[in-house]
PDB file of C-alpha atoms in Angstrom:
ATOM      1  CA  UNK N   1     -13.253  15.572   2.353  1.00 56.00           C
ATOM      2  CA  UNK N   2     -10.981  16.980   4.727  1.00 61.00           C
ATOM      3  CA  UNK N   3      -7.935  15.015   5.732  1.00 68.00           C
ATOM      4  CA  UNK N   4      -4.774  16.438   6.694  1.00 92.00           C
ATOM      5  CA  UNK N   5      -2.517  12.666   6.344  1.00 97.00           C
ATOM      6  CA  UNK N   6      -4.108  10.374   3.329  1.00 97.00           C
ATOM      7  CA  UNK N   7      -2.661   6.684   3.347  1.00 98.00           C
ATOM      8  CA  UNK N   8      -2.948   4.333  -0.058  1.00 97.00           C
ATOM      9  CA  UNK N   9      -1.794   0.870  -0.349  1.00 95.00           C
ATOM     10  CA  UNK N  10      -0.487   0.451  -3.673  1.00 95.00           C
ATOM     11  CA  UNK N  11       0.154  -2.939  -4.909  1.00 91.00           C
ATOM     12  CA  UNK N  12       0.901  -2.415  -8.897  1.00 90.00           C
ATOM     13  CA  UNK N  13      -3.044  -3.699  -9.440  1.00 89.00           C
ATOM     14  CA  UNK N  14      -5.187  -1.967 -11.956  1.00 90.00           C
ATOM     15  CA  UNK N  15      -7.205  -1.156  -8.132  1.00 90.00           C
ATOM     16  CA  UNK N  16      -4.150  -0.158  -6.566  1.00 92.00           C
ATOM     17  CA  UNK N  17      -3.839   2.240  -8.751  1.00 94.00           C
ATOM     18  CA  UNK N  18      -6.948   4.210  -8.935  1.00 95.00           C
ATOM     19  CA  UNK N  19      -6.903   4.160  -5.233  1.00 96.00           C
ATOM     20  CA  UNK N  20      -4.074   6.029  -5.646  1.00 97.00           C
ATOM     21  CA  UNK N  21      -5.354   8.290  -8.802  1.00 97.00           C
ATOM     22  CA  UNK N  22      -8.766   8.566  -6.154  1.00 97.00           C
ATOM     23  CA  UNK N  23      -5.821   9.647  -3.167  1.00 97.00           C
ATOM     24  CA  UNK N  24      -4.032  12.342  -5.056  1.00 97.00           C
ATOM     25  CA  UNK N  25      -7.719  14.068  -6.481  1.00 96.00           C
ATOM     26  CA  UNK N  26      -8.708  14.037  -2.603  1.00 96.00           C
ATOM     27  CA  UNK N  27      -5.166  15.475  -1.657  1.00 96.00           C
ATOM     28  CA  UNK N  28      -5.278  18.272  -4.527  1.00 95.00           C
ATOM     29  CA  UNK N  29      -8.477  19.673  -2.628  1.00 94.00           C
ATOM     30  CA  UNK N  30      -6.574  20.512   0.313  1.00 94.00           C
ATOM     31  CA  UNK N  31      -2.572  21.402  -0.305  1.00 92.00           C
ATOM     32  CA  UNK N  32      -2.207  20.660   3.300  1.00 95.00           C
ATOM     33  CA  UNK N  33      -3.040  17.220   3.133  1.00 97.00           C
ATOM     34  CA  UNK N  34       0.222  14.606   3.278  1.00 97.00           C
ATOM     35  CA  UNK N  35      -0.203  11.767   0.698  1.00 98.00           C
ATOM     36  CA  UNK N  36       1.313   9.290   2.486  1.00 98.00           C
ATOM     37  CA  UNK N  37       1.677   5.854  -0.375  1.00 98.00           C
ATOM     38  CA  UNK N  38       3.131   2.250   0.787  1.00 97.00           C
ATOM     39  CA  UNK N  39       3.677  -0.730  -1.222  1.00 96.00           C
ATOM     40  CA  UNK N  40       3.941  -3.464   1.692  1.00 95.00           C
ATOM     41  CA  UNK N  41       5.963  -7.080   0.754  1.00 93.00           C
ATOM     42  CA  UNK N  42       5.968 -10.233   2.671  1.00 90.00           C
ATOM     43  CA  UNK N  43       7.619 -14.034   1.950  1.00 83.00           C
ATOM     44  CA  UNK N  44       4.808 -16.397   1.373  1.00 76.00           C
ATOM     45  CA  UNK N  45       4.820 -18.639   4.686  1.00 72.00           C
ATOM     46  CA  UNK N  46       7.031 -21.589   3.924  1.00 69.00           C
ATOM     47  CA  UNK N  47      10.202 -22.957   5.179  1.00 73.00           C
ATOM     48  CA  UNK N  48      13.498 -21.697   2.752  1.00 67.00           C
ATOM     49  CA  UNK N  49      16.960 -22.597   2.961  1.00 72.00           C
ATOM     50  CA  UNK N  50      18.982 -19.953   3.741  1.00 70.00           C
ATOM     51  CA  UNK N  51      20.130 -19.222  -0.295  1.00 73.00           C
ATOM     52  CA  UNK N  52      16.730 -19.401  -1.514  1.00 83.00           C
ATOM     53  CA  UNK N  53      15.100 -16.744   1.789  1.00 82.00           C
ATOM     54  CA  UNK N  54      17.772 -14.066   0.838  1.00 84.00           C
ATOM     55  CA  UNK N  55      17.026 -14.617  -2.983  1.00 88.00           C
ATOM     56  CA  UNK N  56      13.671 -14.666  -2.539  1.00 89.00           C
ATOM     57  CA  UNK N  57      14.061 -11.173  -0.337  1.00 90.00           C
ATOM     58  CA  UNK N  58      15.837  -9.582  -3.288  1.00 92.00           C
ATOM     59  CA  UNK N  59      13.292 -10.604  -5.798  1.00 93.00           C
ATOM     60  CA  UNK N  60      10.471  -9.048  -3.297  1.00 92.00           C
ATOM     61  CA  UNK N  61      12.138  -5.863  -2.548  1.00 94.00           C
ATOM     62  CA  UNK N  62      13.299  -4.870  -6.085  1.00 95.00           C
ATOM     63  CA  UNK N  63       9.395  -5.559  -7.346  1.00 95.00           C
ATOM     64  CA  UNK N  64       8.645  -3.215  -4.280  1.00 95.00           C
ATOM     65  CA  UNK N  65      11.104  -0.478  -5.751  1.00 96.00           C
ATOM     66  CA  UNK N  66       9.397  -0.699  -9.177  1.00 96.00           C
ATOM     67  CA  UNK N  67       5.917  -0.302  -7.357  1.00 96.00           C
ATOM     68  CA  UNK N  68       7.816   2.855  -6.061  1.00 96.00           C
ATOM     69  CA  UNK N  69       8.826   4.302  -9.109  1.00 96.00           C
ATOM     70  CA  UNK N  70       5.620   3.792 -10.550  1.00 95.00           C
ATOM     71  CA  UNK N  71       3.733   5.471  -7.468  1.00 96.00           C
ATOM     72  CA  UNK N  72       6.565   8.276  -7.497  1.00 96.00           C
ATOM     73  CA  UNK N  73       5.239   8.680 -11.510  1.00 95.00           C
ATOM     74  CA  UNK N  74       2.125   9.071 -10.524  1.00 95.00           C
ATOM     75  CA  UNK N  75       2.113  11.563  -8.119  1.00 97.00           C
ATOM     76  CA  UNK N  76       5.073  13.884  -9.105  1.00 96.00           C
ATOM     77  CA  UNK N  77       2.854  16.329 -10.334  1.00 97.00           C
ATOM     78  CA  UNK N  78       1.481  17.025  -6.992  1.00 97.00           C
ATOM     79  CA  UNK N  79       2.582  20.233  -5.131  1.00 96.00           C
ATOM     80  CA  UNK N  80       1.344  18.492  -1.446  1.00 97.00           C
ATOM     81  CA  UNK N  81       3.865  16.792   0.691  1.00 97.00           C
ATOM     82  CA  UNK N  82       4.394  13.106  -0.105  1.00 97.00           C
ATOM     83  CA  UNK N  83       5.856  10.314   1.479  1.00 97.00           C
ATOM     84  CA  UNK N  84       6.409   6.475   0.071  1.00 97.00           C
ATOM     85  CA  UNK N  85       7.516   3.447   1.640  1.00 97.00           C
ATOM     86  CA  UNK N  86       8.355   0.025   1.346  1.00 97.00           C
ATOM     87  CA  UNK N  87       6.832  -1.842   4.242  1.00 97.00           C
ATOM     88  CA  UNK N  88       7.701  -5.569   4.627  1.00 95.00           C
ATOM     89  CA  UNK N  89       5.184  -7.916   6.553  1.00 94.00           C
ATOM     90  CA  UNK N  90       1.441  -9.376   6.165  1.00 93.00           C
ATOM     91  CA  UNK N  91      -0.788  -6.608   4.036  1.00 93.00           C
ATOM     92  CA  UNK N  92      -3.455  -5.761   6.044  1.00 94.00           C
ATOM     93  CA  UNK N  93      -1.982  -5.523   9.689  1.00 96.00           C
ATOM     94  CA  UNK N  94       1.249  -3.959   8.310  1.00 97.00           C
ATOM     95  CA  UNK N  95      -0.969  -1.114   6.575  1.00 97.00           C
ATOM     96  CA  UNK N  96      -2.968  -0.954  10.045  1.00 98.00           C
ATOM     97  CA  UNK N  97       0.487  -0.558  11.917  1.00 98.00           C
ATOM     98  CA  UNK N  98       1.194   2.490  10.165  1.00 98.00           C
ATOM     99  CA  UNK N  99      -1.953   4.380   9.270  1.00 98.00           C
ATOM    100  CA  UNK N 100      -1.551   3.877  13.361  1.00 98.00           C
ATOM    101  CA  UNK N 101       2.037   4.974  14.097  1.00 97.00           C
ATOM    102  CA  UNK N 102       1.526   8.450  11.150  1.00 97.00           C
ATOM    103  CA  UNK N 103      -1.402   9.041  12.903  1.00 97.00           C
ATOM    104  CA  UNK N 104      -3.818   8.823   9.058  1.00 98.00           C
ATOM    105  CA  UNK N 105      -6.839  10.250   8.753  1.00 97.00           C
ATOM    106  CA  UNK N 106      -8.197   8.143   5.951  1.00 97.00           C
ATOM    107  CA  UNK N 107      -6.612   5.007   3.964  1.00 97.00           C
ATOM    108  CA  UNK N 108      -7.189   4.775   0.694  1.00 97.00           C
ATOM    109  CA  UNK N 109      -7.035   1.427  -0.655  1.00 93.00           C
ATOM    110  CA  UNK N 110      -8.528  -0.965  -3.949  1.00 89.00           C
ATOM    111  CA  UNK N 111     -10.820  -3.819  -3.436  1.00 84.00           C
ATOM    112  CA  UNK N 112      -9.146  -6.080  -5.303  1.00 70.00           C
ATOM    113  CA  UNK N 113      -5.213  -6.565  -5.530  1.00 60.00           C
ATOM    114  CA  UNK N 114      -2.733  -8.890  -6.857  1.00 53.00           C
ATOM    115  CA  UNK N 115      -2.956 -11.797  -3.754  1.00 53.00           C
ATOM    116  CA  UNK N 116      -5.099 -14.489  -5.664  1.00 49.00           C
ATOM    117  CA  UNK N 117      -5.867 -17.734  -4.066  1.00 45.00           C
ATOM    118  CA  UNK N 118      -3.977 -16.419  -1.227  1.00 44.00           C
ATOM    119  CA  UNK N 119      -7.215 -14.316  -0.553  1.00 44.00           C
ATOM    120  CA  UNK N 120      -9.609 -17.033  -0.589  1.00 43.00           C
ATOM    121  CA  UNK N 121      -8.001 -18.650   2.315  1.00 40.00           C
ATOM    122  CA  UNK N 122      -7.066 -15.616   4.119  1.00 40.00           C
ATOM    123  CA  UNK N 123     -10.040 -12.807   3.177  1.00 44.00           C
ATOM    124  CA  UNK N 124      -9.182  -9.931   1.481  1.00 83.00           C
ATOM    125  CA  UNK N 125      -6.799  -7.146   2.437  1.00 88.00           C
ATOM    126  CA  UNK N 126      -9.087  -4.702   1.886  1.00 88.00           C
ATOM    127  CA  UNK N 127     -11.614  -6.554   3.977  1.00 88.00           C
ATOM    128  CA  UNK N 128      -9.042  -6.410   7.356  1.00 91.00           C
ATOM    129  CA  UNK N 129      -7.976  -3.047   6.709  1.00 94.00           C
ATOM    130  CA  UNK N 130     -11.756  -1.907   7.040  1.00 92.00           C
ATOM    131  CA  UNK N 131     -12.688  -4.119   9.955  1.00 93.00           C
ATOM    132  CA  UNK N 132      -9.137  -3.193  11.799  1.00 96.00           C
ATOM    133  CA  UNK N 133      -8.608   0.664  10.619  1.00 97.00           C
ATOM    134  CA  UNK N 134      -7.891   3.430  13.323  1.00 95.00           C
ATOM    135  CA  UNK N 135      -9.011   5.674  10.800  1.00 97.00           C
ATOM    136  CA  UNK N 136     -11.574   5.579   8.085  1.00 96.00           C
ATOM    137  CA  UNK N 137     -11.384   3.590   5.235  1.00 96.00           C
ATOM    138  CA  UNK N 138     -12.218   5.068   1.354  1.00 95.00           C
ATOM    139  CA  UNK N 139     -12.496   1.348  -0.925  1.00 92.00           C
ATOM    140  CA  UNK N 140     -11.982   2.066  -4.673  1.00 92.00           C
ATOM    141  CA  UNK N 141     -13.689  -0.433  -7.188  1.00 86.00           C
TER     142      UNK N 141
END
């Protein structure tokens, strides 16, 4: 597989992260591949008092910088370029937005993560992403 800018969605699932074990054995063919990885955060849609939004935005960015760390863990053994990010907004069109704006060549992503009833009502991430992608899209069981 040739790709010279790989995107994975990384969500701290047991999914998330072979997509992202599956990303960096694709990006080790090719040294001048980018490994682009995102974790992407987003408030639950309620109503918050003011106190409870900006605690609630703390709590969800610090578990994105551990997702981070843990990606950065992962991959530090590979000599390609990398990138990671902390994207807030819904999963799947946030992911979309900027496979779109890096200009990706494939997204990597698992087909299962951590959004549990959640994804009943709404479909899955995974499932958007594919439908939605301006690149293609590599699904890891």
């Amino acid at each position: 597989m040739n790709t010279s800018k790989l995107l994975v969605a990384y969500d701290g699932s047991e999914t998330s992260k072979k997509a992202l074990l599956k990303a960096k054995e694709i990006a080790e063919q090719n040294n001048e591949t980018t490994l682009l990885v995102v974790t992407v955060w987003d408030l639950p849609n309620a109503s918050y008092e003011a106190h409870n939004y900006q605690y609630l935005t703390e709590i969800y960015q610090k578990e994105a910088e551990e997702k981070i760390k843990a990606i950065e863990e992962l991959i530090h053994d590979l000599p390609n370029e990398k990138e990671t990010a902390i994207l807030k907004g819904p999963a799947a069109s946030t992911i979309i937005e900027f496979a779109e704006n890096k200009d990706v060549d494939l997204i990597v992503l698992g087909n299962r993560g951590l959004g549990g009833i959640k994804r009943f009502f709404l479909g899955s991430v995974s499932f958007h992403v594919v439908q939605k992608a301006p690149c293609d899209v590599f699904v890891v069981k």
